[in-house]
Amino acid sequence: MKLFVSTLAAAVFGLSALNTADAQQNQPACSSVYTRPELLSLTPAQWTNTRNVLSAMQRDGWFGWFAYLHNQWFSQIHGNSQFFPFHRRFVHDWESVGRRYSGSFVQPYWDEMRDYRVPAASQVLTSNWVGGNGQGANRCVTNGNQGGWTMSFPSNHCFSRNFGNNGNPTSWYSPEYIQSFIQRDTTMAQFRPDIEYSLHGVVHINIGGDMLQGYSPNDWIFMLHHTNIDRLWWQWQLNNRMWTMDGPNFDNSAISLNTNIAYYNQPIRS
C-alpha cells in the first residue's frame, strides 16, 4: 500500500513532502521507491523483461491464483469503499511476486483515457503489446504477450477477449470527464462510485472475455487497468485527501482508515 503511494509522490512532489504527510499520521517513511511507467513508454529491453516475467508467473500458476482470489472476494471489494484500498494492495502484491523473478520488474499502467475516442485502435491492443480481440467461437486470443495461453482458473480454457459493440468498442470516458471527478469530489463516498462505474466498468465490459468475469486477473489488462485506476486515486489523494476514507464497508458499516482491507486483515492506513 504505502510503497505505491511513495512511488508516485516521489515523482510528483519529492520524498520530503511525503514524509511530512506520513508524519502527520504517525506512519513510517517508505524504505524503497520506484516509479510505475505508462506501458507504451517501456523500452524494448524493459518490455522483453516484462514479458519474460509474465510468462514465468503464468507457468508457476500466479495468474490462476490472483484470478481465484479476486473471484472469491468479488462481492466484498466492489460497490463499496473497499474498492480502492483492496485493489491497491492486490496490484502491489502482484507486483511483488513479479519482482521475485526480476528485481527490475515494475507493473506498468495503461492510460486508457488517451485512447478513449477509438479504443479498438489503441496501440496497446496490438500484437506488439497485449494483443487484440479473441477469435472463433471461444474468442481465443492468438496474438500479443498472452496469445495462445491456456488459463487454469476456474478451469482450463483458452485466454479470451470479446470486445464490445461487435468488436469495435464505443468511445469511453475522456480525460476531462475523469478529471472533473478528481477535482470536485471531496469524499470517498462520492469518488469511488464515480470512478468504479465509469472508467473502471467500461474497460472491463468492452474488453470482455476473461476481463468480464470475476476472475478478470486472467487478463494482464486487469493489472494495467487497475494500476491506472490506482493512479487516479493517488491524484485525488493529492488534493488534500491523502487520509480521506469514508462511505460503506461491504457489510454496510462505516469504513475508516482503521478498517481492515478485505482478505488481508490489515488496516487501510497500513
Short mmCIF file of N, CA, C and O in Angstrom, two decimals, residues 39-121:
data_model
loop_
_atom_site.label_atom_id
_atom_site.label_comp_id
_atom_site.label_asym_id
_atom_site.label_seq_id
_atom_site.Cartn_x
_atom_site.Cartn_y
_atom_site.Cartn_z
N LEU A 39 2.60 2.00 -20.03
CA LEU A 39 3.04 0.82 -20.79
C LEU A 39 3.84 1.19 -22.04
O LEU A 39 4.91 0.63 -22.29
N LEU A 40 3.34 2.12 -22.83
CA LEU A 40 3.97 2.42 -24.11
C LEU A 40 5.28 3.19 -23.96
O LEU A 40 5.97 3.40 -24.95
N SER A 41 5.62 3.58 -22.74
CA SER A 41 6.91 4.24 -22.50
C SER A 41 8.04 3.24 -22.26
O SER A 41 9.21 3.63 -22.18
N LEU A 42 7.72 1.93 -22.15
CA LEU A 42 8.76 0.94 -21.90
C LEU A 42 9.72 0.85 -23.09
O LEU A 42 9.30 0.89 -24.25
N THR A 43 10.99 0.68 -22.78
CA THR A 43 11.97 0.43 -23.83
C THR A 43 11.83 -1.01 -24.30
O THR A 43 11.22 -1.85 -23.62
N PRO A 44 12.36 -1.36 -25.48
CA PRO A 44 12.30 -2.76 -25.92
C PRO A 44 12.85 -3.73 -24.89
O PRO A 44 12.29 -4.81 -24.67
N ALA A 45 13.95 -3.34 -24.23
CA ALA A 45 14.53 -4.23 -23.22
C ALA A 45 13.60 -4.39 -22.02
O ALA A 45 13.45 -5.49 -21.47
N GLN A 46 12.96 -3.30 -21.60
CA GLN A 46 12.03 -3.37 -20.48
C GLN A 46 10.81 -4.21 -20.82
O GLN A 46 10.33 -4.99 -20.00
N TRP A 47 10.32 -4.08 -22.05
CA TRP A 47 9.16 -4.86 -22.45
C TRP A 47 9.51 -6.34 -22.55
O TRP A 47 8.73 -7.20 -22.14
N THR A 48 10.70 -6.65 -23.05
CA THR A 48 11.14 -8.05 -23.10
C THR A 48 11.21 -8.63 -21.69
O THR A 48 10.75 -9.76 -21.44
N ASN A 49 11.76 -7.87 -20.76
CA ASN A 49 11.85 -8.33 -19.38
C ASN A 49 10.46 -8.53 -18.79
O ASN A 49 10.20 -9.54 -18.10
N THR A 50 9.56 -7.61 -19.05
CA THR A 50 8.19 -7.71 -18.54
C THR A 50 7.50 -8.95 -19.09
O THR A 50 6.87 -9.71 -18.34
N ARG A 51 7.64 -9.19 -20.38
CA ARG A 51 7.03 -10.38 -20.98
C ARG A 51 7.60 -11.66 -20.38
O ARG A 51 6.86 -12.62 -20.13
N ASN A 52 8.90 -11.68 -20.13
CA ASN A 52 9.52 -12.86 -19.54
C ASN A 52 8.99 -13.11 -18.13
O ASN A 52 8.72 -14.27 -17.74
N VAL A 53 8.83 -12.03 -17.36
CA VAL A 53 8.29 -12.17 -16.01
C VAL A 53 6.86 -12.70 -16.05
O VAL A 53 6.50 -13.63 -15.31
N LEU A 54 6.04 -12.14 -16.93
CA LEU A 54 4.66 -12.58 -17.03
C LEU A 54 4.56 -14.04 -17.45
O LEU A 54 3.73 -14.79 -16.93
N SER A 55 5.38 -14.46 -18.37
CA SER A 55 5.38 -15.86 -18.80
C SER A 55 5.76 -16.78 -17.65
O SER A 55 5.16 -17.86 -17.47
N ALA A 56 6.74 -16.36 -16.85
CA ALA A 56 7.14 -17.17 -15.71
C ALA A 56 6.03 -17.23 -14.66
O ALA A 56 5.78 -18.29 -14.05
N MET A 57 5.34 -16.12 -14.45
CA MET A 57 4.24 -16.10 -13.49
C MET A 57 3.08 -16.99 -13.96
O MET A 57 2.44 -17.67 -13.15
N GLN A 58 2.82 -17.00 -15.26
CA GLN A 58 1.81 -17.91 -15.80
C GLN A 58 2.23 -19.37 -15.61
O GLN A 58 1.44 -20.21 -15.17
N ARG A 59 3.47 -19.65 -15.92
CA ARG A 59 4.00 -21.03 -15.79
C ARG A 59 3.85 -21.54 -14.37
O ARG A 59 3.51 -22.72 -14.14
N ASP A 60 4.08 -20.66 -13.39
CA ASP A 60 4.08 -21.08 -11.99
C ASP A 60 2.73 -20.91 -11.30
O ASP A 60 2.63 -21.08 -10.08
N GLY A 61 1.70 -20.55 -12.05
CA GLY A 61 0.34 -20.54 -11.52
C GLY A 61 -0.13 -19.25 -10.89
O GLY A 61 -1.22 -19.22 -10.30
N TRP A 62 0.64 -18.17 -11.02
CA TRP A 62 0.25 -16.94 -10.34
C TRP A 62 -0.95 -16.25 -10.98
O TRP A 62 -1.76 -15.63 -10.28
N PHE A 63 -1.08 -16.33 -12.30
CA PHE A 63 -2.28 -15.77 -12.91
C PHE A 63 -3.53 -16.46 -12.34
O PHE A 63 -4.52 -15.80 -12.01
N GLY A 64 -3.48 -17.78 -12.22
CA GLY A 64 -4.60 -18.51 -11.67
C GLY A 64 -4.89 -18.15 -10.22
O GLY A 64 -6.05 -18.04 -9.81
N TRP A 65 -3.83 -17.95 -9.44
CA TRP A 65 -4.02 -17.61 -8.03
C TRP A 65 -4.70 -16.25 -7.86
O TRP A 65 -5.67 -16.11 -7.11
N PHE A 66 -4.20 -15.24 -8.58
CA PHE A 66 -4.80 -13.92 -8.44
C PHE A 66 -6.21 -13.87 -9.01
O PHE A 66 -7.08 -13.16 -8.49
N ALA A 67 -6.47 -14.64 -10.07
CA ALA A 67 -7.83 -14.74 -10.60
C ALA A 67 -8.76 -15.38 -9.57
O ALA A 67 -9.90 -14.92 -9.36
N TYR A 68 -8.28 -16.43 -8.92
CA TYR A 68 -9.07 -17.10 -7.87
C TYR A 68 -9.38 -16.14 -6.73
O TYR A 68 -10.53 -16.03 -6.28
N LEU A 69 -8.37 -15.44 -6.25
CA LEU A 69 -8.55 -14.56 -5.09
C LEU A 69 -9.56 -13.45 -5.42
O LEU A 69 -10.46 -13.17 -4.62
N HIS A 70 -9.40 -12.83 -6.56
CA HIS A 70 -10.32 -11.75 -6.94
C HIS A 70 -11.74 -12.28 -7.08
O HIS A 70 -12.71 -11.63 -6.66
N ASN A 71 -11.88 -13.44 -7.65
CA ASN A 71 -13.21 -14.04 -7.82
C ASN A 71 -13.86 -14.37 -6.48
O ASN A 71 -15.05 -14.13 -6.28
N GLN A 72 -13.07 -14.89 -5.55
CA GLN A 72 -13.60 -15.29 -4.25
C GLN A 72 -14.11 -14.09 -3.45
O GLN A 72 -15.08 -14.21 -2.70
N TRP A 73 -13.45 -12.95 -3.58
CA TRP A 73 -13.78 -11.78 -2.77
C TRP A 73 -14.55 -10.72 -3.57
O TRP A 73 -14.70 -9.60 -3.11
N PHE A 74 -15.05 -11.10 -4.73
CA PHE A 74 -15.60 -10.12 -5.66
C PHE A 74 -16.67 -9.23 -5.03
O PHE A 74 -16.63 -8.00 -5.16
N SER A 75 -17.63 -9.82 -4.35
CA SER A 75 -18.75 -9.03 -3.83
C SER A 75 -18.33 -8.10 -2.70
O SER A 75 -18.98 -7.07 -2.47
N GLN A 76 -17.26 -8.45 -1.98
CA GLN A 76 -16.81 -7.61 -0.86
C GLN A 76 -15.94 -6.44 -1.30
O GLN A 76 -15.73 -5.51 -0.53
N ILE A 77 -15.44 -6.47 -2.54
CA ILE A 77 -14.47 -5.45 -2.96
C ILE A 77 -14.98 -4.58 -4.10
O ILE A 77 -14.22 -3.80 -4.67
N HIS A 78 -16.26 -4.70 -4.40
CA HIS A 78 -16.89 -3.84 -5.41
C HIS A 78 -18.18 -3.29 -4.84
O HIS A 78 -18.85 -3.93 -4.02
N GLY A 79 -18.52 -2.09 -5.27
CA GLY A 79 -19.76 -1.47 -4.83
C GLY A 79 -19.71 -0.91 -3.43
O GLY A 79 -20.76 -0.61 -2.84
N ASN A 80 -18.52 -0.76 -2.87
CA ASN A 80 -18.35 -0.17 -1.55
C ASN A 80 -16.93 0.40 -1.45
O ASN A 80 -16.14 0.28 -2.40
N SER A 81 -16.60 1.00 -0.33
CA SER A 81 -15.33 1.73 -0.22
C SER A 81 -14.11 0.84 -0.03
O SER A 81 -13.00 1.35 0.11
N GLN A 82 -14.29 -0.47 -0.06
CA GLN A 82 -13.14 -1.38 -0.12
C GLN A 82 -12.49 -1.34 -1.51
O GLN A 82 -11.34 -1.78 -1.66
N PHE A 83 -13.20 -0.83 -2.49
CA PHE A 83 -12.77 -0.92 -3.88
C PHE A 83 -11.34 -0.43 -4.09
O PHE A 83 -10.49 -1.16 -4.62
N PHE A 84 -11.05 0.79 -3.71
CA PHE A 84 -9.71 1.34 -3.95
C PHE A 84 -8.63 0.68 -3.08
O PHE A 84 -7.60 0.26 -3.60
N PRO A 85 -8.81 0.59 -1.75
CA PRO A 85 -7.72 0.00 -0.95
C PRO A 85 -7.44 -1.46 -1.27
O PRO A 85 -6.28 -1.87 -1.30
N PHE A 86 -8.49 -2.26 -1.52
CA PHE A 86 -8.23 -3.65 -1.86
C PHE A 86 -7.41 -3.74 -3.14
O PHE A 86 -6.41 -4.47 -3.19
N HIS A 87 -7.82 -3.06 -4.18
CA HIS A 87 -7.14 -3.21 -5.46
C HIS A 87 -5.73 -2.61 -5.43
O HIS A 87 -4.84 -3.10 -6.13
N ARG A 88 -5.52 -1.60 -4.61
CA ARG A 88 -4.14 -1.09 -4.45
C ARG A 88 -3.26 -2.17 -3.86
O ARG A 88 -2.16 -2.43 -4.35
N ARG A 89 -3.71 -2.80 -2.81
CA ARG A 89 -2.93 -3.86 -2.17
C ARG A 89 -2.77 -5.06 -3.11
O ARG A 89 -1.70 -5.68 -3.19
N PHE A 90 -3.83 -5.40 -3.82
CA PHE A 90 -3.84 -6.54 -4.73
C PHE A 90 -2.80 -6.35 -5.84
O PHE A 90 -2.00 -7.27 -6.11
N VAL A 91 -2.78 -5.19 -6.47
CA VAL A 91 -1.80 -4.92 -7.53
C VAL A 91 -0.39 -4.88 -6.95
O VAL A 91 0.56 -5.38 -7.57
N HIS A 92 -0.24 -4.32 -5.76
CA HIS A 92 1.08 -4.29 -5.13
C HIS A 92 1.60 -5.71 -4.86
O HIS A 92 2.78 -6.00 -5.09
N ASP A 93 0.72 -6.59 -4.41
CA ASP A 93 1.15 -7.97 -4.16
C ASP A 93 1.53 -8.67 -5.47
O ASP A 93 2.50 -9.43 -5.53
N TRP A 94 0.75 -8.43 -6.52
CA TRP A 94 1.08 -8.96 -7.85
C TRP A 94 2.48 -8.49 -8.27
O TRP A 94 3.31 -9.27 -8.72
N GLU A 95 2.70 -7.21 -8.12
CA GLU A 95 3.98 -6.63 -8.50
C GLU A 95 5.12 -7.22 -7.67
O GLU A 95 6.21 -7.49 -8.20
N SER A 96 4.87 -7.44 -6.39
CA SER A 96 5.90 -8.02 -5.53
C SER A 96 6.27 -9.42 -5.97
O SER A 96 7.45 -9.80 -5.93
N VAL A 97 5.29 -10.20 -6.41
CA VAL A 97 5.60 -11.52 -6.95
C VAL A 97 6.46 -11.39 -8.20
O VAL A 97 7.46 -12.09 -8.36
N GLY A 98 6.09 -10.48 -9.09
CA GLY A 98 6.87 -10.28 -10.30
C GLY A 98 8.31 -9.89 -10.01
O GLY A 98 9.23 -10.32 -10.72
N ARG A 99 8.53 -9.14 -8.95
CA ARG A 99 9.88 -8.68 -8.61
C ARG A 99 10.74 -9.81 -8.03
O ARG A 99 11.95 -9.67 -7.95
N ARG A 100 10.10 -10.91 -7.67
CA ARG A 100 10.88 -12.09 -7.28
C ARG A 100 11.56 -12.71 -8.49
O ARG A 100 12.62 -13.33 -8.38
N TYR A 101 10.94 -12.57 -9.66
CA TYR A 101 11.51 -13.11 -10.89
C TYR A 101 12.53 -12.16 -11.50
O TYR A 101 13.50 -12.60 -12.12
N SER A 102 12.30 -10.86 -11.33
CA SER A 102 13.24 -9.85 -11.82
C SER A 102 13.12 -8.62 -10.94
O SER A 102 12.04 -8.03 -10.83
N GLY A 103 14.23 -8.24 -10.33
CA GLY A 103 14.22 -7.09 -9.44
C GLY A 103 13.90 -5.78 -10.13
O GLY A 103 13.55 -4.80 -9.47
N SER A 104 13.98 -5.76 -11.46
CA SER A 104 13.68 -4.54 -12.19
C SER A 104 12.23 -4.49 -12.69
O SER A 104 11.82 -3.51 -13.32
N PHE A 105 11.46 -5.54 -12.41
CA PHE A 105 10.06 -5.56 -12.85
C PHE A 105 9.25 -4.53 -12.08
O PHE A 105 9.30 -4.46 -10.85
N VAL A 106 8.48 -3.72 -12.82
CA VAL A 106 7.52 -2.79 -12.24
C VAL A 106 6.24 -2.91 -13.06
O VAL A 106 6.29 -2.95 -14.29
N GLN A 107 5.12 -2.98 -12.38
CA GLN A 107 3.84 -3.10 -13.09
C GLN A 107 3.49 -1.77 -13.78
O GLN A 107 3.27 -0.76 -13.11
N PRO A 108 3.42 -1.74 -15.11
CA PRO A 108 3.03 -0.50 -15.79
C PRO A 108 1.53 -0.25 -15.69
O PRO A 108 0.76 -1.11 -15.23
N TYR A 109 1.13 0.93 -16.14
CA TYR A 109 -0.29 1.22 -16.27
C TYR A 109 -0.61 1.56 -17.73
O TYR A 109 0.26 1.91 -18.52
N TRP A 110 -1.88 1.40 -18.07
CA TRP A 110 -2.38 1.81 -19.39
C TRP A 110 -3.23 3.06 -19.19
O TRP A 110 -4.24 3.02 -18.50
N ASP A 111 -2.82 4.14 -19.80
CA ASP A 111 -3.60 5.38 -19.74
C ASP A 111 -4.74 5.26 -20.74
O ASP A 111 -4.67 5.78 -21.85
N GLU A 112 -5.80 4.60 -20.34
CA GLU A 112 -6.91 4.31 -21.26
C GLU A 112 -7.61 5.57 -21.75
O GLU A 112 -8.20 5.59 -22.84
N MET A 113 -7.56 6.63 -20.95
CA MET A 113 -8.23 7.87 -21.36
C MET A 113 -7.59 8.46 -22.61
O MET A 113 -8.26 9.15 -23.37
N ARG A 114 -6.33 8.17 -22.83
CA ARG A 114 -5.67 8.63 -24.06
C ARG A 114 -6.33 8.01 -25.29
O ARG A 114 -6.37 8.63 -26.36
N ASP A 115 -6.87 6.82 -25.13
CA ASP A 115 -7.44 6.07 -26.25
C ASP A 115 -8.96 6.07 -26.25
O ASP A 115 -9.59 5.22 -26.88
N TYR A 116 -9.56 7.04 -25.55
CA TYR A 116 -11.00 6.96 -25.32
C TYR A 116 -11.83 7.11 -26.59
O TYR A 116 -12.94 6.57 -26.67
N ARG A 117 -11.34 7.82 -27.60
CA ARG A 117 -12.16 8.07 -28.78
C ARG A 117 -12.42 6.78 -29.58
O ARG A 117 -13.55 6.50 -29.97
N VAL A 118 -11.34 6.02 -29.85
CA VAL A 118 -11.47 4.78 -30.62
C VAL A 118 -10.64 3.71 -29.89
O VAL A 118 -9.50 3.42 -30.26
N PRO A 119 -11.18 3.12 -28.84
CA PRO A 119 -10.40 2.19 -28.03
C PRO A 119 -9.78 1.04 -28.83
O PRO A 119 -8.63 0.65 -28.57
N ALA A 120 -10.51 0.49 -29.79
CA ALA A 120 -10.01 -0.67 -30.53
C ALA A 120 -8.77 -0.33 -31.36
O ALA A 120 -8.03 -1.23 -31.75
N ALA A 121 -8.54 0.97 -31.62
CA ALA A 121 -7.37 1.38 -32.40
C ALA A 121 -6.16 1.65 -31.52
O ALA A 121 -5.10 2.04 -32.04
#
